[in-house]
mmCIF file of C-alpha atoms and ligand atoms in Angstrom:
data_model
loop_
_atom_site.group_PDB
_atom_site.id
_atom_site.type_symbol
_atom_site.label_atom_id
_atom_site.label_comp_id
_atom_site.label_asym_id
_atom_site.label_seq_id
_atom_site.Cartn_x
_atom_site.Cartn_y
_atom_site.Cartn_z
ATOM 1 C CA UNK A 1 77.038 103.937 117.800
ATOM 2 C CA UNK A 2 78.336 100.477 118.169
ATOM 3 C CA UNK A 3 82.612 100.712 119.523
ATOM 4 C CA UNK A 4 84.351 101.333 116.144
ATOM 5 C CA UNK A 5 87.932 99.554 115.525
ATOM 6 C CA UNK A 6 90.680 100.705 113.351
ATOM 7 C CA UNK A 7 91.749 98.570 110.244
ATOM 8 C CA UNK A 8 95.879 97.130 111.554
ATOM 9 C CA UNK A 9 98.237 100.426 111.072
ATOM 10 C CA UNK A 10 94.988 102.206 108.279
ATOM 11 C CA UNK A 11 93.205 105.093 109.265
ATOM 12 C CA UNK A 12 90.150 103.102 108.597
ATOM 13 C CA UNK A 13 88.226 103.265 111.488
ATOM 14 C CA UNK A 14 85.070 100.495 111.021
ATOM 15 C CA UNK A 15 82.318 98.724 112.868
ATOM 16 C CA UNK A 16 83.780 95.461 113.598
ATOM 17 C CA UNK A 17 81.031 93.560 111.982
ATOM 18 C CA UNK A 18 81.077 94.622 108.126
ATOM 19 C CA UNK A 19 79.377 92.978 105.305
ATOM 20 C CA UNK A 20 80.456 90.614 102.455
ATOM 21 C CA UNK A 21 78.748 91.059 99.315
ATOM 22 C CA UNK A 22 79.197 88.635 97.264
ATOM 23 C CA UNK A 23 75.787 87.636 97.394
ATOM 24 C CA UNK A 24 74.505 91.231 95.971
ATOM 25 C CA UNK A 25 74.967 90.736 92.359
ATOM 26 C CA UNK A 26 77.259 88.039 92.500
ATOM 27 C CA UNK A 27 75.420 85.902 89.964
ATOM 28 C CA UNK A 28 78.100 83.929 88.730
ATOM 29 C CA UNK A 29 78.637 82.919 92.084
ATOM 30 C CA UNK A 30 75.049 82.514 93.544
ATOM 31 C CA UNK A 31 71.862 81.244 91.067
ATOM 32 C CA UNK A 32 68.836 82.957 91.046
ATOM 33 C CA UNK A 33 69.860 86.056 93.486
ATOM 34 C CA UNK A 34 67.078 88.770 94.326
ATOM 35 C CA UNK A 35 68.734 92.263 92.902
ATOM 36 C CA UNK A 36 66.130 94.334 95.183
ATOM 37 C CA UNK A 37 67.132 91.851 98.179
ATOM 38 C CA UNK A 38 70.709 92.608 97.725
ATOM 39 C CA UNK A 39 70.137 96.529 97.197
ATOM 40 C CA UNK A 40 68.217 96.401 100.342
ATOM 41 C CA UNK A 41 70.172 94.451 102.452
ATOM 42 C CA UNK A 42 73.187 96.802 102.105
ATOM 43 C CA UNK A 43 70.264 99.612 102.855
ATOM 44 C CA UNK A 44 69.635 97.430 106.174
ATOM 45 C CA UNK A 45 73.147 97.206 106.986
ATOM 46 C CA UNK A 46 73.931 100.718 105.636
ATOM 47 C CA UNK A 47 71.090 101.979 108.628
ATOM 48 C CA UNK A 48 71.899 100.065 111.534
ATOM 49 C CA UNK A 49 75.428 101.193 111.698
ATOM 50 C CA UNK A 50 77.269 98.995 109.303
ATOM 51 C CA UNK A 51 79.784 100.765 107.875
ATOM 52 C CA UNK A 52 82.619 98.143 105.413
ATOM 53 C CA UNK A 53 81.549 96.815 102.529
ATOM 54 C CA UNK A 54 83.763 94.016 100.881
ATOM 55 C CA UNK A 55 83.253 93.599 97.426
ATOM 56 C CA UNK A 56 85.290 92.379 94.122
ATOM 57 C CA UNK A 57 85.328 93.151 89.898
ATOM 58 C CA UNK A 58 84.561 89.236 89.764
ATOM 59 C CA UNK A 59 81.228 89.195 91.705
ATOM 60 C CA UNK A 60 78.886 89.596 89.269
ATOM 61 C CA UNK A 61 81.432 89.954 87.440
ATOM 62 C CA UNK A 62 81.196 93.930 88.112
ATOM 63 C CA UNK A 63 77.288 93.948 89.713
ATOM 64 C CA UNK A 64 78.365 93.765 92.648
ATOM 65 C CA UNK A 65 80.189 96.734 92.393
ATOM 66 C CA UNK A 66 77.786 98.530 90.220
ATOM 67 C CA UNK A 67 74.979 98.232 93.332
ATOM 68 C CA UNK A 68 77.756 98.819 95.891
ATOM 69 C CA UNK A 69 77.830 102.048 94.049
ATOM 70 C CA UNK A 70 74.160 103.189 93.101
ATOM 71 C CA UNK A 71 73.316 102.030 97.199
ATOM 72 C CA UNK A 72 76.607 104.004 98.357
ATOM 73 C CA UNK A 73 75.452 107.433 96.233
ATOM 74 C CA UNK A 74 71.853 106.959 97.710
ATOM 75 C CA UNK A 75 72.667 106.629 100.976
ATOM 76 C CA UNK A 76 74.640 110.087 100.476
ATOM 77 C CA UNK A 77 77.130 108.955 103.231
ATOM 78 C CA UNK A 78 79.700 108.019 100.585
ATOM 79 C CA UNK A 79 82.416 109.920 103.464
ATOM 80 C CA UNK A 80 81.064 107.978 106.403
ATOM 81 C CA UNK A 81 81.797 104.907 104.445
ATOM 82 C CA UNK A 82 84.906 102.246 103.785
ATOM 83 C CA UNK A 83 84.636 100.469 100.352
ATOM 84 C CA UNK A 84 86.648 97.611 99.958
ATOM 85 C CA UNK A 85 86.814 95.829 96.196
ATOM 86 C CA UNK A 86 89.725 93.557 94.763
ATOM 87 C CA UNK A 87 90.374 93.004 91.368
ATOM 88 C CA UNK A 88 93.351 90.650 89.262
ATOM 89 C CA UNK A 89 90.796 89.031 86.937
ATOM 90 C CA UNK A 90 90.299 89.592 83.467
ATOM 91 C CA UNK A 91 88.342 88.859 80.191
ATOM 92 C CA UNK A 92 90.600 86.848 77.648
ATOM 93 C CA UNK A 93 88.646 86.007 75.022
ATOM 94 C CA UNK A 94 85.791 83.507 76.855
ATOM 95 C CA UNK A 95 88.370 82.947 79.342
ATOM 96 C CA UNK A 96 88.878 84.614 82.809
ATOM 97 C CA UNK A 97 92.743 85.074 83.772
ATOM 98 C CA UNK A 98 94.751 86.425 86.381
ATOM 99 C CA UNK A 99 96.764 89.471 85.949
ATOM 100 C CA UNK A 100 98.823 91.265 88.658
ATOM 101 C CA UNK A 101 100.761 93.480 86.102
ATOM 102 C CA UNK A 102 101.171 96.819 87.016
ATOM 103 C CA UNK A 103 99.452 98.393 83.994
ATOM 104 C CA UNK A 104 96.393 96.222 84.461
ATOM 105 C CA UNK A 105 96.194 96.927 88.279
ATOM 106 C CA UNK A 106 96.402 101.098 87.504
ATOM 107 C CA UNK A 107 92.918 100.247 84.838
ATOM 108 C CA UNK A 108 91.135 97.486 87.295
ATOM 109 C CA UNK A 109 91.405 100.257 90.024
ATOM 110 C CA UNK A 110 90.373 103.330 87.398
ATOM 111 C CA UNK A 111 86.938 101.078 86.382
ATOM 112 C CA UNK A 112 86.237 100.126 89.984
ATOM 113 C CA UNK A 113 85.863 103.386 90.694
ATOM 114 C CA UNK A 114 83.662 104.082 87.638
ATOM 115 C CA UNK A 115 81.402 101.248 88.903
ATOM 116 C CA UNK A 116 81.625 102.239 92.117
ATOM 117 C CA UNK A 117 80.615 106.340 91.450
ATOM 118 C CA UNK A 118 83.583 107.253 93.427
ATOM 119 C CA UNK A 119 86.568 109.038 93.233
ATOM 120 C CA UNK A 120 88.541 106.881 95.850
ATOM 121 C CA UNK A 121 88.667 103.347 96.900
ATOM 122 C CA UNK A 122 89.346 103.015 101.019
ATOM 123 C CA UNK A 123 91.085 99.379 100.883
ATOM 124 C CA UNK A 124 92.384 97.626 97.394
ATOM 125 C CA UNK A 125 93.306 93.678 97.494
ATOM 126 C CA UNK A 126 94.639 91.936 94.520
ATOM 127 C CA UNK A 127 92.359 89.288 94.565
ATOM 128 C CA UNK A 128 94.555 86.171 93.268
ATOM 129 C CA UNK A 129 98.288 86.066 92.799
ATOM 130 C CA UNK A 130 99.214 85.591 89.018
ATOM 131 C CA UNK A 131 102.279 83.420 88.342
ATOM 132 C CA UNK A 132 104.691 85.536 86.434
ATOM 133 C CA UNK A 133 104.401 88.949 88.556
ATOM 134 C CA UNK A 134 106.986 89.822 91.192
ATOM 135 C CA UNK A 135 104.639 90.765 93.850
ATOM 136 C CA UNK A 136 106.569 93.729 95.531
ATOM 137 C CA UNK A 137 105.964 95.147 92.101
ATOM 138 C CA UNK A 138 102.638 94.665 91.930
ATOM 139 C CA UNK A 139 102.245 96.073 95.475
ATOM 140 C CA UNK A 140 104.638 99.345 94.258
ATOM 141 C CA UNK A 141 101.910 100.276 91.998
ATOM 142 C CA UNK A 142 99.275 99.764 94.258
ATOM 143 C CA UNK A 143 101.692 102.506 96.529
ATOM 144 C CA UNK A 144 101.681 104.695 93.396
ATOM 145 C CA UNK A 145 98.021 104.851 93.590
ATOM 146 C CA UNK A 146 97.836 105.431 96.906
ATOM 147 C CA UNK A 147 99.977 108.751 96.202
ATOM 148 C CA UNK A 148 97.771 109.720 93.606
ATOM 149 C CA UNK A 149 94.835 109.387 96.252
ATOM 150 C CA UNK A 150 92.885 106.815 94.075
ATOM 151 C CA UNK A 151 93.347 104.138 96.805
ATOM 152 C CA UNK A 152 93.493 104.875 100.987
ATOM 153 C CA UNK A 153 94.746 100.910 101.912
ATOM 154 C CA UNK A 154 96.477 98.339 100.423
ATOM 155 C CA UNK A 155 95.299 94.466 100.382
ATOM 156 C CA UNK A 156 96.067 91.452 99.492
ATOM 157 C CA UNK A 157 93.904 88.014 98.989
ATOM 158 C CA UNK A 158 94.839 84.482 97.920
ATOM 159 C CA UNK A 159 98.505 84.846 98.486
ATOM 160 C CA UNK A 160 100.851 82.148 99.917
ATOM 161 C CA UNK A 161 103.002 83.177 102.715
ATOM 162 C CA UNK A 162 105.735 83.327 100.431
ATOM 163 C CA UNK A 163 103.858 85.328 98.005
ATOM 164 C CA UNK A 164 102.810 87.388 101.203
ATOM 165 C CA UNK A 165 106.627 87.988 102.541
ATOM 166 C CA UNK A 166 107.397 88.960 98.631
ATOM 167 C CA UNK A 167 104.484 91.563 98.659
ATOM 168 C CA UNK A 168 105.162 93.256 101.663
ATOM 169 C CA UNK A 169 108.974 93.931 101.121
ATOM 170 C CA UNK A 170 108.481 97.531 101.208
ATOM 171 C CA UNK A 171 105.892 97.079 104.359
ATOM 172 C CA UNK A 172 103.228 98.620 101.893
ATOM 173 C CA UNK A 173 101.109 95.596 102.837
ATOM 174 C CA UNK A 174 98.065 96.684 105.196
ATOM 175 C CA UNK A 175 95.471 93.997 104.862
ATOM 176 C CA UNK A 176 95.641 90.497 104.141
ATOM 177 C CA UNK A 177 92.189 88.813 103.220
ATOM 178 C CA UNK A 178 92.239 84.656 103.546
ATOM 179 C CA UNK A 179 90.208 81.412 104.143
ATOM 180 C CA UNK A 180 89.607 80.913 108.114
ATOM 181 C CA UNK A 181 86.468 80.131 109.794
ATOM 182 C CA UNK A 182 86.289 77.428 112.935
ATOM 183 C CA UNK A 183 86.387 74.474 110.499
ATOM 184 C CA UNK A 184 89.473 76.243 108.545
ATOM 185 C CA UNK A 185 92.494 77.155 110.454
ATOM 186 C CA UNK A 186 95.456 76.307 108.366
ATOM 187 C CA UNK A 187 95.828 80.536 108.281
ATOM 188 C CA UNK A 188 96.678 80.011 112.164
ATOM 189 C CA UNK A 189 100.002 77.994 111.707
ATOM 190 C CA UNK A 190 102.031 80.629 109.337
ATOM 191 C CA UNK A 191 99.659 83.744 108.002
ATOM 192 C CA UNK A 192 98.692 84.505 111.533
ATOM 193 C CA UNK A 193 102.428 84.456 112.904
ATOM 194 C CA UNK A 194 103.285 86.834 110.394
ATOM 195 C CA UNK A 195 100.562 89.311 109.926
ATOM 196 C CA UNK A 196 100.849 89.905 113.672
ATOM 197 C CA UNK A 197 104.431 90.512 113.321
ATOM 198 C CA UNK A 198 103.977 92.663 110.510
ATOM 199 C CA UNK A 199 101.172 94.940 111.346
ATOM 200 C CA UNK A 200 98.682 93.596 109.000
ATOM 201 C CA UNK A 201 95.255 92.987 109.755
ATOM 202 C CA UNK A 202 93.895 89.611 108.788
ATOM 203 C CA UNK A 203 89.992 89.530 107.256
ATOM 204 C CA UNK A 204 88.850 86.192 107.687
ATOM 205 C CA UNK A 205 86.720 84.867 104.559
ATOM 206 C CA UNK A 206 83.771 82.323 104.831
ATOM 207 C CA UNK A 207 83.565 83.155 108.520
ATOM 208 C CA UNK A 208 80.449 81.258 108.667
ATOM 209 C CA UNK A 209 81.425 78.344 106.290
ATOM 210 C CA UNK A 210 78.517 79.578 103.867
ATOM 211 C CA UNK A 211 76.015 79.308 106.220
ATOM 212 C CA UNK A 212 76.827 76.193 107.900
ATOM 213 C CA UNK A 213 78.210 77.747 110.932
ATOM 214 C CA UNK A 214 74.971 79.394 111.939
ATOM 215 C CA UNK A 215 73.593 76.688 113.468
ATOM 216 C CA UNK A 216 70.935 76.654 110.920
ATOM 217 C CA UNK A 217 71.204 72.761 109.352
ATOM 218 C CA UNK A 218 70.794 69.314 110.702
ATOM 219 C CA UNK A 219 70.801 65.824 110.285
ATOM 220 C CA UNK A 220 67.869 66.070 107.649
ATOM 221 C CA UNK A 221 69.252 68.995 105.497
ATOM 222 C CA UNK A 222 69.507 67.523 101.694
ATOM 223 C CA UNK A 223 73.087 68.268 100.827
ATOM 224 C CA UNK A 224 71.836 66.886 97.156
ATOM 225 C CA UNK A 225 70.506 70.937 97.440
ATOM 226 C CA UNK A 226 73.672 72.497 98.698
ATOM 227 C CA UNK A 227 76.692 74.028 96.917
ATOM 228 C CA UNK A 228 80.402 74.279 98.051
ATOM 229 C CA UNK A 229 83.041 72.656 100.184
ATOM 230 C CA UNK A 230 81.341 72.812 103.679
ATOM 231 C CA UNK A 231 78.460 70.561 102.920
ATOM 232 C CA UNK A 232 80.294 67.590 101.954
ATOM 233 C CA UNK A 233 78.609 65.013 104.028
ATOM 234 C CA UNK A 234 81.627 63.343 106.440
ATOM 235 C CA UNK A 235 82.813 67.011 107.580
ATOM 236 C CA UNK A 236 79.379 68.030 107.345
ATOM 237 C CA UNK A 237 77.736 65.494 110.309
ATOM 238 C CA UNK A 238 81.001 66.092 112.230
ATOM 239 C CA UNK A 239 80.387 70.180 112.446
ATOM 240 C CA UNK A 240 77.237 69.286 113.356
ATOM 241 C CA UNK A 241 78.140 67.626 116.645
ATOM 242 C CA UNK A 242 80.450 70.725 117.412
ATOM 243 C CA UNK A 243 77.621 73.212 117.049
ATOM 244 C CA UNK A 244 75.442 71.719 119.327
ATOM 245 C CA UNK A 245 78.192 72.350 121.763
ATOM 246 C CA UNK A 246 78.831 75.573 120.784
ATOM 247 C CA UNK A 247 74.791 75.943 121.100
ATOM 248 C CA UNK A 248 75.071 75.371 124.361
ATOM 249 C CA UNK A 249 77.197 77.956 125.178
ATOM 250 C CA UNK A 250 75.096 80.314 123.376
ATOM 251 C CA UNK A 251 72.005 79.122 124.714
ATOM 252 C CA UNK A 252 73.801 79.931 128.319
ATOM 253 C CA UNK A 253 74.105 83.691 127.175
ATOM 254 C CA UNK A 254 70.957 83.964 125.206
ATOM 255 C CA UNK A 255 72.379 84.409 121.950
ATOM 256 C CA UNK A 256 72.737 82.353 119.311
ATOM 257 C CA UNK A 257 75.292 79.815 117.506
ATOM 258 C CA UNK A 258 76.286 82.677 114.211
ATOM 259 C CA UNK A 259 76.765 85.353 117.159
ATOM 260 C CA UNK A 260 79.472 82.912 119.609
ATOM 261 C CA UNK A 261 81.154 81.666 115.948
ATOM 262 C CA UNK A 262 81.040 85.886 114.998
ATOM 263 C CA UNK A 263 82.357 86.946 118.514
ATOM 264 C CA UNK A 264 85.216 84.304 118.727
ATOM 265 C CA UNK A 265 87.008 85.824 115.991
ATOM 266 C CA UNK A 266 87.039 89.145 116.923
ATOM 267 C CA UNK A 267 88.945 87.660 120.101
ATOM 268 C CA UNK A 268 92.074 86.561 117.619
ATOM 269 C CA UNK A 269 94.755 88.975 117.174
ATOM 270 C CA UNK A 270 95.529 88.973 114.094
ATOM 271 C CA UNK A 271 91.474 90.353 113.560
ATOM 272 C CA UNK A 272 89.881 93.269 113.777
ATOM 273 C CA UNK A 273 86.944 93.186 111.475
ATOM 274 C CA UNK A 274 84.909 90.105 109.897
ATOM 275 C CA UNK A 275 82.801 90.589 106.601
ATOM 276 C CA UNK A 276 80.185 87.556 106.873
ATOM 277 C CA UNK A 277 78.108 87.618 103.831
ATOM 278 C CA UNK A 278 74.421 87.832 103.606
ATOM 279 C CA UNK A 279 71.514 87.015 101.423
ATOM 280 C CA UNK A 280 68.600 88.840 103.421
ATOM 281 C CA UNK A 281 68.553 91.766 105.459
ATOM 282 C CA UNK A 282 67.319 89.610 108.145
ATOM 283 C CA UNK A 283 70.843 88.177 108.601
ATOM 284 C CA UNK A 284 72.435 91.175 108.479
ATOM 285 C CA UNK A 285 70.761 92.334 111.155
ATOM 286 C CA UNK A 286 71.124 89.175 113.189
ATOM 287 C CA UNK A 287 75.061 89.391 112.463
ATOM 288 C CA UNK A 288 75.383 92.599 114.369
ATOM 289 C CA UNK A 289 73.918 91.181 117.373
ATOM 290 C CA UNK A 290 77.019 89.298 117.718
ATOM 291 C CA UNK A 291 78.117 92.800 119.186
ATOM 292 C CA UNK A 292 75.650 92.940 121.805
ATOM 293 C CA UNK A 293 77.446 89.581 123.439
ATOM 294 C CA UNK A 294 81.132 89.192 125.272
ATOM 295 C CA UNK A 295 82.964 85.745 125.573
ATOM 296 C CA UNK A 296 84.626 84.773 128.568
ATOM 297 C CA UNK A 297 88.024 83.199 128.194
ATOM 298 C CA UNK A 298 86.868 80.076 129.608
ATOM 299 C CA UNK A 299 84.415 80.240 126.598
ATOM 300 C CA UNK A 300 86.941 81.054 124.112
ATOM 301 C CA UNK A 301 89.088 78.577 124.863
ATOM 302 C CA UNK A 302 86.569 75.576 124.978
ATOM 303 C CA UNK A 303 85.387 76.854 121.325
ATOM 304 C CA UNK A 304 89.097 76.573 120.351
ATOM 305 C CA UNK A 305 88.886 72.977 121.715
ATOM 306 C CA UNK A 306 85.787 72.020 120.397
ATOM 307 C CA UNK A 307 87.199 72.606 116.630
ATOM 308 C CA UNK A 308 90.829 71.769 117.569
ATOM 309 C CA UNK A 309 89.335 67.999 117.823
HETATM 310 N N1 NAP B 1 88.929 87.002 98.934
HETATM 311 C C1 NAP B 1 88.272 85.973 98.476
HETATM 312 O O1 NAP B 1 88.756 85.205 97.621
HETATM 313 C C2 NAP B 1 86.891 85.710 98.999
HETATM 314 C C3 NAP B 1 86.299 84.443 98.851
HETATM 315 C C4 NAP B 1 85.026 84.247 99.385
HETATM 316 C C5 NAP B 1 84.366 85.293 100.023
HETATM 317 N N2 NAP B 1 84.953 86.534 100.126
HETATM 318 C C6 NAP B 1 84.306 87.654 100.824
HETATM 319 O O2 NAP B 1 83.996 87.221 102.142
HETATM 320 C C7 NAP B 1 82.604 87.438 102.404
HETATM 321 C C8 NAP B 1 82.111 86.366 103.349
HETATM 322 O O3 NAP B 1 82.135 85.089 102.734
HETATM 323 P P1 NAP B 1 80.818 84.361 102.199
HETATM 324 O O4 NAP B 1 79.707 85.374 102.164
HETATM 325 O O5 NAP B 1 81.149 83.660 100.924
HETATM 326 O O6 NAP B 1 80.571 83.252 103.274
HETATM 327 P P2 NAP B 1 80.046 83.291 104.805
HETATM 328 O O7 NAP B 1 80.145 84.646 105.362
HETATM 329 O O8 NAP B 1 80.732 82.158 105.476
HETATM 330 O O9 NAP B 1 78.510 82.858 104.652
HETATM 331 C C9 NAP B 1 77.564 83.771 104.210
HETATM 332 C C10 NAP B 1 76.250 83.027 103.959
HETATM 333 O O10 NAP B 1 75.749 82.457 105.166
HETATM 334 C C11 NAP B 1 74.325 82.588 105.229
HETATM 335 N N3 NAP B 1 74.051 83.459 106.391
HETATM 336 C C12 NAP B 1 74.689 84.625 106.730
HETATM 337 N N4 NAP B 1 74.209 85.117 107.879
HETATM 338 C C13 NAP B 1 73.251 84.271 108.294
HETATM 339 C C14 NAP B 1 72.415 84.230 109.429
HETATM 340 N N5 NAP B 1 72.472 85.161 110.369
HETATM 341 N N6 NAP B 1 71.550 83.192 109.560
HETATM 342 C C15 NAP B 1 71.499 82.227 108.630
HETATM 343 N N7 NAP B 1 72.270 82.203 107.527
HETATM 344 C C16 NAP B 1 73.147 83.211 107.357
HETATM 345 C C17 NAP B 1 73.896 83.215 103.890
HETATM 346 O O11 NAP B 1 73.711 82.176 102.930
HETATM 347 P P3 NAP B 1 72.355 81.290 102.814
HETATM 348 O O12 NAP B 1 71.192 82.192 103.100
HETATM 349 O O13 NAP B 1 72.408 80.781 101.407
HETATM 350 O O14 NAP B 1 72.515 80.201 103.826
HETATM 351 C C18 NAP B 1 75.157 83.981 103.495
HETATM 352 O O15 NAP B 1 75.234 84.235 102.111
HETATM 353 C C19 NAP B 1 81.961 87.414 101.013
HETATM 354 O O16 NAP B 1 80.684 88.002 100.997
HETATM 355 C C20 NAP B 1 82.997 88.122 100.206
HETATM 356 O O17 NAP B 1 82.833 89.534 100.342
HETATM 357 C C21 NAP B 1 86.218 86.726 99.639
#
């Protein structure tokens, strides 16, 4: 069984490399995603000892949770598993808005765990901050469902430091869930800082900057073809320059570029588990070979350079 880690101050106890779903039924998020692919990459993960699943209400919305659930329930390990989901949107009319009221918090968590065929949720997150709630009191409920056993860990995602510091008042706060990959490190200068300070374990989102940090693309990928922030063409040809270097150092230990980008931020301290996403079970299963390598410091410090530049 591959070294498990505890969650910050939880008593979740994880593989280090978990899975982010919001490729399995996300299809507001993703076009033309494979259900079975989805339901059997959390199979593939589920089998070769992953063991955290991060999901959400808005991926899908709700499918992601729905096949978090049905794969969860036919696994039968529901007890050997930590579910994460988040939730703070809601249906207004043909809108989507944010809500971090304490009554709508108490229902998102009661239907996540209808869609989820459970009768606890391991870690909660508010997804995205609303403006108008005080967010201590939005965490105090959160705290009240933890007493009634519906929820084991409390999380937040999205929040400004400010809104951070405001949420964990009480020191209720266990996880916060943020932006940071190699070619995103504002979360170093002030989240970092405090989360370390504070006991709360940071879960890096995009760790692979959708794909790009894999070492997968070059200088003849259409970017007509891809979607989101990463693939804009300037800071696109730049990362590519910085993976080759980073290839090299994974070529050196006969791994490959996702498994030295994977490995370097378990070596942060404010980390202890990273969810990279997946479409296949192929790179699932290539994601937890990033367990199989070690970094040197010398290493870890030249891939801090090589992005720092
Ligand atoms: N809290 C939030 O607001 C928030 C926001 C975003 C994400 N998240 C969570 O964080 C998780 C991770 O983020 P993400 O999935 O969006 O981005 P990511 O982990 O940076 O990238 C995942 C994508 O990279 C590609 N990929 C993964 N492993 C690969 C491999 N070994 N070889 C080649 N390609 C590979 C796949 O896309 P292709 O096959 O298409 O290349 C996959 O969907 C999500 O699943 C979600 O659970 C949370």
């Amino acid at each position: 069984m591959a070294k498990q880690v505890h969650i910050g101050k939880t008593d979740l106890v994880v593989n280090p490399i978990g899975l982010g779903t919001n490729a399995v039924g996300g299809h507001n998020l993703f076009p033309n995603l494979d259900e079975n692919a989805g339901r059997e990459l959390v199979r593939t993960g589920l089998a070769n000892g992953i063991n955290f699943l991060d999901t959400a209400f808005i991926y899908g919305p709700k499918r992601s949770e729905e096949m978090i659930g049905e794969v969860v329930k036919e696994s039968g390990k529901r007890s050997e598993i930590v579910i994460a989901t988040k939730a703070a949107h809601k249906f207004a009319g043909n809108e989507i808005v944010v809500d971090n009221s304490p009554a709508f918090l108490e229902q998102a968590v009661d239907e996540a765990l209808q869609r989820l065929q459970t009768d606890y949720i391991d870690l909660f997150y508010i997804h995205f901050p609303d403006k108008d709630t005080p967010k201590d009191e939005a965490v105090g409920a959160l705290q009240q469902l933890r007493n009634e056993g519906k929820i084991r860990a409390i999380g937040v995602s999205n929040f400004s430091i400010e809104q951070l510091k405001e949420a964990n008042k009480d020191g209720y706060v266990d996880v916060y869930q943020g932006e940071y990959n190699l070619l995103a490190r504002e979360a170093e200068k002030e989240l970092f800082p405090y989360v370390i300070n504070n006991g709360i374990s940071f879960i890096p989102y995009f760790p692979l900057a959708s794909g790009l940090l894999t070492g997968k693309y070059d200088k003849n990928t259409n970017l007509d073809e891809k979607r989101g922030k990463f693939f804009k063409k300037d800071l696109f040809e730049a990362t590519l320059e910085k993976i080759e270097r980073i290839r090299k150092i994974a070529n050196d230990k006969g791994a490959e570029v996702a498994h030295v980008v994977l490995a370097w931020y378990l070596t942060r301290e404010a980390i202890d588990v990273i969810i990279p996403g997946a479409k296949r079970s192929e790179q699932v299963l290539h994601n937890l070979k990033t367990l199989d390598i070690q970094l040197t410091e010398t290493e870890i410090q030249e891939i801090d350079q090589i992005f720092n530049s």
